[in-house]
Amino acid sequence: MPSRPASAGDPSLDRIATVPNLISLIRILSIPVFVILLQRPRTEVVGLVVLVLVVSTDWVDGRIARRTGQVTNVGKILDPVADRLALASALVALTVRGVFPLWATLVVVVRDALLVAAGAILLLRRGVRLDVRWSGKIATFALMTGVPLIAWGEFDRFLAGPALVVGWPVFLAGLAIYLFTTMQYVRDARRAVGHRSV
């Protein structure tokens, strides 16, 4: 079952100061930078580059953690939090600029807020943490690929055609998987609660 007790009993999992965690922290601290840059026409391209760097380094921290044995409980939380904050912040910033429709941003932001709240309640009250599903990772990858492409198409009229033709289908596919994964997490939560109640 894709859920487990919050503590796995391995002391190495309780480490905080690791390279992967530092990378995740840098990604989070970079969010205000691209948000501010995206709001100004003269710096929007630079902001988009920073966003792409934040998105493209998503796999770096996880890969380093696995290959160097630096997987930690903090990292398991920090990495997806960095992903969600980056995605939500980019969508809000681009919606303010008129690049993204409000409904698309609301779907992602509300979904993430509810999922984080539910996960926190499950962890605090039941002592169970839901594992990240591969479908969720695929959805996040698709969304974080589609968002920069769509933004690039809006900012650079020369590349608008190719960027938007690719960006929107990728984003919408990611959104569909995102919602499907939400139902999977709800099912996982119910099973976890039932298992812990026995």
XYZ file of N, CA and C in Angstrom:
594
model
N 0.856 -1.195 0.000
C 0.000 0.000 0.000
C 0.888 1.240 0.000
N 0.612 2.265 -0.837
C 1.477 3.422 -0.945
C 1.344 4.385 0.214
N 1.497 3.897 1.430
C 1.549 4.747 2.616
C 2.361 4.004 3.647
N 2.937 4.744 4.578
C 3.784 4.104 5.574
C 3.820 4.963 6.822
N 4.217 4.369 7.953
C 4.364 5.163 9.165
C 5.353 6.291 8.943
N 5.137 7.398 9.641
C 5.987 8.573 9.439
C 7.435 8.300 9.796
N 7.690 7.445 10.740
C 9.065 7.130 11.136
C 9.417 5.730 10.690
N 10.513 5.605 9.942
C 10.916 4.296 9.425
C 11.962 3.638 10.303
N 12.421 4.318 11.388
C 13.375 3.729 12.311
C 14.818 3.779 11.858
N 15.119 4.374 10.722
C 16.479 4.490 10.211
C 17.011 5.879 10.566
N 18.059 5.976 11.411
C 18.588 7.280 11.824
C 19.008 8.163 10.653
N 19.474 7.539 9.562
C 19.936 8.328 8.418
C 18.803 9.112 7.772
N 17.567 8.642 7.974
C 16.421 9.334 7.397
C 16.121 10.650 8.105
N 16.673 10.830 9.298
C 16.394 12.033 10.081
C 17.389 13.156 9.820
N 18.340 12.938 8.911
C 19.303 13.989 8.605
C 18.615 15.170 7.922
N 19.156 16.352 8.150
C 18.597 17.563 7.549
C 19.598 18.209 6.590
N 20.842 18.356 7.045
C 21.867 19.039 6.255
C 22.467 18.100 5.215
N 21.790 17.979 4.079
C 22.288 17.170 2.971
C 22.255 18.004 1.696
N 23.024 17.594 0.713
C 23.082 18.314 -0.560
C 21.711 18.366 -1.245
N 20.987 17.243 -1.350
C 19.669 17.299 -1.982
C 18.713 18.267 -1.277
N 18.744 18.282 0.055
C 17.874 19.202 0.787
C 18.265 20.653 0.531
N 19.563 20.906 0.392
C 20.039 22.254 0.090
C 19.550 22.699 -1.287
N 19.593 21.779 -2.251
C 19.113 22.099 -3.595
C 17.624 22.424 -3.559
N 16.857 21.630 -2.836
C 15.420 21.889 -2.722
C 15.165 23.244 -2.073
N 15.963 23.573 -1.058
C 15.806 24.860 -0.378
C 16.129 26.021 -1.317
N 17.177 25.868 -2.115
C 17.540 26.901 -3.087
C 16.421 27.078 -4.102
N 15.806 25.986 -4.518
C 14.690 26.065 -5.458
C 13.547 26.874 -4.859
N 13.256 26.638 -3.584
C 12.177 27.374 -2.919
C 12.523 28.860 -2.805
N 13.770 29.162 -2.438
C 14.191 30.553 -2.287
C 14.242 31.288 -3.627
N 14.322 30.534 -4.730
C 14.363 31.143 -6.063
C 12.978 31.526 -6.571
N 11.943 31.027 -5.924
C 10.576 31.284 -6.383
C 10.237 32.773 -6.409
N 10.486 33.534 -5.332
C 10.172 34.971 -5.389
C 10.922 35.696 -6.501
N 12.097 35.197 -6.854
C 12.902 35.830 -7.898
C 12.177 35.769 -9.237
N 11.759 34.564 -9.656
C 11.107 34.477 -10.967
C 9.710 35.090 -10.946
N 9.050 35.082 -9.790
C 7.725 35.706 -9.698
C 7.828 37.207 -9.961
N 8.806 37.857 -9.333
C 9.002 39.299 -9.529
C 9.417 39.602 -10.963
N 10.341 38.819 -11.488
C 10.829 39.051 -12.847
C 9.736 38.846 -13.889
N 8.850 37.886 -13.657
C 7.780 37.615 -14.620
C 6.751 38.741 -14.685
N 6.701 39.579 -13.673
C 5.708 40.646 -13.647
C 6.115 41.867 -14.464
N 7.356 41.908 -14.888
C 7.855 43.069 -15.621
C 8.192 42.684 -17.056
N 7.611 43.378 -18.032
C 7.862 43.042 -19.440
C 9.343 43.008 -19.810
N 10.136 43.897 -19.215
C 11.552 43.954 -19.574
C 12.363 42.792 -18.999
N 11.836 42.168 -17.963
C 12.583 41.077 -17.318
C 11.848 39.741 -17.389
N 10.754 39.695 -18.155
C 9.946 38.470 -18.177
C 10.710 37.274 -18.739
N 11.559 37.522 -19.727
C 12.335 36.424 -20.308
C 13.344 35.888 -19.289
N 13.971 36.787 -18.538
C 14.905 36.366 -17.494
C 14.157 35.571 -16.427
N 12.967 36.058 -16.079
C 12.147 35.336 -15.105
C 11.788 33.951 -15.593
N 11.519 33.847 -16.883
C 11.186 32.548 -17.466
C 12.389 31.612 -17.416
N 13.579 32.156 -17.636
C 14.802 31.354 -17.562
C 15.006 30.830 -16.143
N 14.780 31.698 -15.145
C 14.909 31.271 -13.747
C 13.889 30.181 -13.439
N 12.670 30.357 -13.939
C 11.625 29.344 -13.745
C 12.047 28.012 -14.346
N 12.581 28.046 -15.552
C 13.031 26.817 -16.213
C 14.144 26.152 -15.405
N 15.045 26.942 -14.843
C 16.123 26.383 -14.020
C 15.567 25.718 -12.767
N 14.595 26.368 -12.139
C 13.969 25.790 -10.948
C 13.270 24.483 -11.296
N 12.585 24.485 -12.439
C 11.856 23.291 -12.871
C 12.818 22.175 -13.280
N 13.850 22.526 -14.037
C 14.764 21.506 -14.569
C 15.626 20.865 -13.490
N 15.820 21.550 -12.374
C 16.618 20.965 -11.291
C 15.770 20.096 -10.369
N 14.502 19.919 -10.714
C 13.619 19.092 -9.895
C 14.165 17.676 -9.754
N 14.674 17.124 -10.854
C 15.156 15.741 -10.817
C 16.539 15.619 -10.182
N 17.260 16.752 -10.082
C 18.634 16.719 -9.587
C 18.700 16.285 -8.130
N 17.878 16.934 -7.271
C 17.957 16.612 -5.846
C 17.582 15.165 -5.557
N 16.532 14.680 -6.236
C 16.123 13.295 -6.030
C 17.158 12.301 -6.520
N 17.761 12.610 -7.664
C 18.772 11.705 -8.226
C 20.000 11.645 -7.323
N 20.437 12.807 -6.848
C 21.597 12.843 -5.950
C 21.293 12.091 -4.661
N 20.089 12.300 -4.135
C 19.707 11.642 -2.878
C 19.760 10.126 -3.012
N 19.250 9.612 -4.126
C 19.218 8.161 -4.320
C 20.610 7.589 -4.578
N 21.405 8.286 -5.366
C 22.714 7.756 -5.750
C 23.748 7.874 -4.632
N 23.543 8.813 -3.718
C 24.516 9.012 -2.635
C 23.991 8.540 -1.287
N 22.816 7.932 -1.275
C 22.256 7.453 -0.021
C 21.861 8.566 0.929
N 21.433 9.712 0.368
C 21.052 10.849 1.192
C 19.542 11.078 1.189
N 18.790 10.008 1.042
C 17.331 10.114 1.124
C 16.959 10.357 2.584
N 16.200 11.411 2.851
C 15.829 11.763 4.224
C 14.338 12.059 4.315
N 13.826 12.017 5.533
C 12.418 12.354 5.744
C 12.141 13.807 5.373
N 13.088 14.688 5.702
C 12.931 16.103 5.351
C 12.894 16.265 3.836
N 13.772 15.544 3.145
C 13.819 15.627 1.694
C 12.548 15.131 1.032
N 11.948 14.094 1.620
C 10.708 13.549 1.067
C 9.570 14.560 1.141
N 9.679 15.485 2.070
C 8.668 16.536 2.200
C 9.079 17.778 1.419
N 10.368 18.138 1.530
C 10.861 19.380 0.936
C 10.778 19.370 -0.585
N 11.098 18.243 -1.211
C 11.105 18.173 -2.675
C 9.721 18.396 -3.275
N 8.691 17.648 -2.854
C 7.363 17.912 -3.420
C 6.811 19.280 -3.043
N 7.181 19.786 -1.859
C 6.747 21.133 -1.473
C 7.349 22.164 -2.425
N 8.624 21.987 -2.762
C 9.277 22.892 -3.709
C 8.579 22.848 -5.063
N 8.219 21.644 -5.505
C 7.509 21.492 -6.779
C 6.181 22.235 -6.763
N 5.408 22.019 -5.708
C 4.071 22.609 -5.641
C 4.132 24.125 -5.510
N 5.065 24.609 -4.702
C 5.200 26.056 -4.537
C 5.632 26.719 -5.840
N 6.581 26.090 -6.537
C 7.066 26.644 -7.802
C 5.954 26.670 -8.841
N 5.225 25.571 -8.949
C 4.149 25.484 -9.930
C 3.041 26.483 -9.627
N 2.591 26.512 -8.378
C 1.511 27.420 -7.996
C 1.928 28.877 -8.162
N 3.142 29.199 -7.757
C 3.625 30.580 -7.861
C 3.732 31.020 -9.312
N 4.237 30.124 -10.170
C 4.355 30.450 -11.589
C 2.981 30.678 -12.205
N 2.031 29.817 -11.876
C 0.684 29.954 -12.431
C 0.021 31.249 -11.978
N 0.149 31.568 -10.690
C -0.450 32.803 -10.180
C 0.186 34.019 -10.855
N 1.513 34.017 -10.945
C 2.216 35.141 -11.564
C 1.814 35.315 -13.026
N 1.705 34.204 -13.736
C 1.353 34.267 -15.155
C -0.127 34.574 -15.360
N -0.964 34.189 -14.409
C -2.382 34.534 -14.488
C -2.562 36.037 -14.310
N -1.796 36.612 -13.396
C -1.830 38.067 -13.196
C -1.419 38.786 -14.476
N -0.476 38.208 -15.199
C -0.036 38.794 -16.469
C -1.006 38.524 -17.605
N -1.998 37.670 -17.368
C -2.970 37.360 -18.400
C -2.552 36.245 -19.328
N -1.509 35.510 -18.957
C -1.009 34.418 -19.793
C -1.826 33.150 -19.594
N -2.256 32.898 -18.351
C -3.025 31.698 -18.041
C -4.436 32.069 -17.610
N -5.424 31.237 -17.978
C -6.790 31.482 -17.503
C -6.893 31.199 -16.011
N -7.752 31.935 -15.351
C -7.891 31.815 -13.902
C -8.323 30.415 -13.489
N -9.189 29.777 -14.280
C -9.716 28.469 -13.892
C -8.596 27.430 -13.787
N -7.637 27.493 -14.709
C -6.537 26.519 -14.696
C -5.688 26.685 -13.441
N -5.432 27.925 -13.087
C -4.649 28.197 -11.879
C -5.391 27.754 -10.631
N -6.688 28.032 -10.583
C -7.484 27.653 -9.415
C -7.525 26.140 -9.233
N -7.652 25.405 -10.331
C -7.704 23.939 -10.241
C -6.433 23.408 -9.588
N -5.293 23.887 -10.045
C -4.016 23.401 -9.512
C -3.799 23.856 -8.074
N -4.031 25.138 -7.808
C -3.758 25.688 -6.476
C -4.691 25.097 -5.422
N -5.983 25.028 -5.736
C -6.946 24.480 -4.776
C -6.665 23.001 -4.538
N -6.385 22.268 -5.595
C -6.080 20.839 -5.457
C -4.886 20.633 -4.548
N -3.817 21.395 -4.781
C -2.611 21.239 -3.972
C -2.845 21.633 -2.522
N -3.591 22.714 -2.313
C -3.868 23.173 -0.950
C -4.645 22.118 -0.169
N -5.657 21.539 -0.809
C -6.460 20.512 -0.147
C -5.632 19.263 0.130
N -4.791 18.892 -0.829
C -3.978 17.686 -0.668
C -2.946 17.859 0.443
N -2.327 19.030 0.500
C -1.344 19.295 1.554
C -2.018 19.301 2.922
N -3.187 19.933 3.007
C -3.914 19.982 4.278
C -4.317 18.585 4.733
N -4.832 17.788 3.792
C -5.244 16.425 4.127
C -4.044 15.582 4.548
N -2.926 15.756 3.844
C -1.723 15.010 4.191
C -1.201 15.376 5.570
N -1.273 16.664 5.902
C -0.815 17.115 7.220
C -1.692 16.547 8.332
N -2.995 16.549 8.097
C -3.925 16.002 9.094
C -3.684 14.507 9.289
N -3.491 13.806 8.173
C -3.250 12.367 8.240
C -1.956 12.069 8.993
N -0.937 12.890 8.765
C 0.348 12.681 9.430
C 0.260 12.973 10.925
N -0.398 14.073 11.273
C -0.461 14.492 12.676
C -1.399 13.626 13.506
N -2.524 13.245 12.911
C -3.527 12.502 13.680
C -3.355 10.991 13.598
N -2.849 10.513 12.474
C -2.716 9.066 12.290
C -1.272 8.598 12.240
N -0.345 9.536 12.125
C 1.061 9.154 12.051
C 1.422 8.446 10.764
N 0.692 8.742 9.694
C 0.927 8.078 8.408
C 1.240 9.128 7.349
N 2.270 8.854 6.552
C 2.623 9.735 5.446
C 2.363 9.010 4.129
N 1.635 9.638 3.236
C 1.362 9.044 1.930
C 2.579 9.208 1.030
N 2.966 8.138 0.384
C 4.083 8.204 -0.552
C 3.649 8.902 -1.837
N 4.600 9.590 -2.459
C 4.326 10.243 -3.740
C 4.178 9.176 -4.816
N 3.126 9.264 -5.601
C 2.883 8.297 -6.673
C 3.613 8.714 -7.951
N 3.952 7.707 -8.742
C 4.615 7.998 -10.011
C 3.706 8.788 -10.944
N 2.413 8.519 -10.874
C 1.478 9.279 -11.704
C 1.501 10.751 -11.313
N 1.701 11.013 -10.021
C 1.805 12.393 -9.566
C 3.066 13.058 -10.087
N 4.161 12.298 -10.125
C 5.415 12.838 -10.648
C 5.296 13.138 -12.140
N 4.626 12.242 -12.859
C 4.431 12.450 -14.294
C 3.575 13.685 -14.534
N 2.515 13.829 -13.747
C 1.632 14.989 -13.884
C 2.384 16.283 -13.602
N 3.176 16.277 -12.530
C 3.945 17.469 -12.178
C 4.936 17.818 -13.281
N 5.592 16.795 -13.837
C 6.541 17.025 -14.929
C 5.841 17.644 -16.133
N 4.665 17.114 -16.477
C 3.927 17.633 -17.629
C 3.497 19.081 -17.400
N 2.994 19.358 -16.205
C 2.554 20.720 -15.900
C 3.728 21.694 -15.911
N 4.836 21.272 -15.320
C 5.989 22.160 -15.224
C 6.759 22.249 -16.537
N 6.388 21.421 -17.502
C 6.912 21.555 -18.857
C 5.994 22.443 -19.679
N 4.689 22.228 -19.519
C 3.718 23.003 -20.276
C 3.683 24.472 -19.909
N 3.810 24.768 -18.622
C 3.724 26.165 -18.166
C 4.799 27.053 -18.804
N 6.085 26.693 -18.742
C 7.096 27.545 -19.388
C 6.912 27.654 -20.901
N 6.477 26.565 -21.533
C 6.266 26.609 -22.979
C 5.161 27.592 -23.348
N 4.062 27.535 -22.612
C 2.953 28.452 -22.878
C 3.384 29.891 -22.625
N 4.088 30.104 -21.526
C 4.563 31.452 -21.205
C 5.511 31.959 -22.288
N 6.398 31.080 -22.733
C 7.340 31.469 -23.789
C 6.589 31.849 -25.069
N 5.550 31.091 -25.383
C 4.755 31.400 -26.562
C 4.057 32.740 -26.467
N 3.662 33.120 -25.260
C 3.001 34.406 -25.057
C 3.999 35.564 -25.055
N 5.201 35.310 -24.555
C 6.200 36.372 -24.458
C 6.934 36.604 -25.776
N 7.140 35.543 -26.535
C 7.903 35.633 -27.777
C 6.987 35.278 -28.945
N 6.500 36.279 -29.626
C 5.545 36.050 -30.711
C 6.145 35.254 -31.861
N 7.453 35.313 -32.019
C 8.101 34.580 -33.101
C 7.963 33.075 -32.901
N 8.007 32.647 -31.626
C 7.904 31.219 -31.310
C 6.526 30.846 -30.778
N 5.582 31.759 -30.893
C 4.257 31.536 -30.303
C 3.596 30.271 -30.840
N 3.650 30.070 -32.164
C 2.988 28.915 -32.755
C 3.467 27.591 -32.195
N 4.750 27.249 -32.389
C 5.256 25.964 -31.891
C 5.124 25.809 -30.377
N 5.433 26.869 -29.638
C 5.409 26.778 -28.174
C 4.006 26.514 -27.654
N 3.020 27.209 -28.206
C 1.646 27.041 -27.730
C 1.041 25.726 -28.211
N 1.388 25.316 -29.425
C 0.866 24.056 -29.960
C 1.341 22.875 -29.116
N 2.557 22.940 -28.628
C 3.090 21.876 -27.776
C 2.701 22.100 -26.314
N 2.805 23.343 -25.867
C 2.606 23.656 -24.456
C 1.228 23.345 -23.914
N 0.189 23.757 -24.627
C -1.167 23.552 -24.105
C -1.574 22.084 -24.015
N -1.327 21.257 -25.037
C -1.656 19.830 -24.886
C -0.898 19.165 -23.743
N 0.378 19.512 -23.581
C 1.167 18.940 -22.485
C 0.590 19.371 -21.145
N 0.249 20.651 -21.032
C -0.310 21.163 -19.780
C -1.650 20.512 -19.461
N -2.537 20.429 -20.441
C -3.865 19.849 -20.209
C -3.776 18.360 -19.887
N -2.847 17.661 -20.542
C -2.650 16.244 -20.222
C -2.160 16.102 -18.785
N -1.228 16.960 -18.399
C -0.741 16.934 -17.027
C -1.833 17.251 -16.028
N -2.704 18.186 -16.385
C -3.805 18.557 -15.496
C -4.758 17.384 -15.303
N -5.038 16.657 -16.386
C -5.922 15.494 -16.294
C -5.312 14.417 -15.392
N -4.023 14.156 -15.570
C -3.344 13.167 -14.723
C -3.300 13.654 -13.282
N -3.125 14.952 -13.101
C -3.096 15.558 -11.771
C -4.388 15.261 -11.019
N -5.515 15.448 -11.701
C -6.814 15.214 -11.070
C -7.035 13.722 -10.821
N -6.602 12.891 -11.760
C -6.712 11.444 -11.576
C -5.890 10.991 -10.373
N -4.692 11.550 -10.239
C -3.831 11.202 -9.110
C -4.457 11.616 -7.788
N -5.208 12.709 -7.809
C -5.893 13.155 -6.592
C -6.831 12.077 -6.079
N -7.558 11.441 -6.987
C -8.465 10.360 -6.589
C -7.680 9.177 -6.031
N -6.497 8.928 -6.592
C -5.657 7.846 -6.077
C -5.187 8.149 -4.656
N -4.835 9.399 -4.410
C -4.401 9.789 -3.064
C -5.539 9.681 -2.057
N -6.741 10.018 -2.493
C -7.910 9.882 -1.612
C -8.105 8.418 -1.241
N -7.963 7.539 -2.219
C -8.092 6.104 -1.960
C -6.980 5.617 -1.034
N -5.755 6.101 -1.272
C -4.635 5.723 -0.403
C -4.883 6.169 1.032
N -5.420 7.373 1.187
C -5.680 7.905 2.527
C -6.724 7.064 3.251
N -7.768 6.679 2.541
C -8.812 5.850 3.154
C -8.249 4.502 3.586
N -7.432 3.911 2.743
C -6.831 2.622 3.087
C -5.892 2.762 4.279
N -5.136 3.855 4.297
C -4.200 4.068 5.400
C -4.932 4.241 6.720
N -6.017 5.008 6.697
C -6.807 5.224 7.910
C -7.428 3.916 8.376
N -7.961 3.140 7.430
C -8.562 1.857 7.778
C -7.546 0.883 8.333
N -6.349 0.888 7.748
C -5.287 -0.021 8.193
C -4.825 0.325 9.597
N -4.677 1.603 9.883
C -4.200 2.031 11.197
C -5.263 1.877 12.276
N -6.533 1.802 11.835
C -7.625 1.676 12.804
C -7.821 0.244 13.255
N -7.287 -0.696 12.456
C -7.467 -2.114 12.786
C -6.611 -2.498 13.987
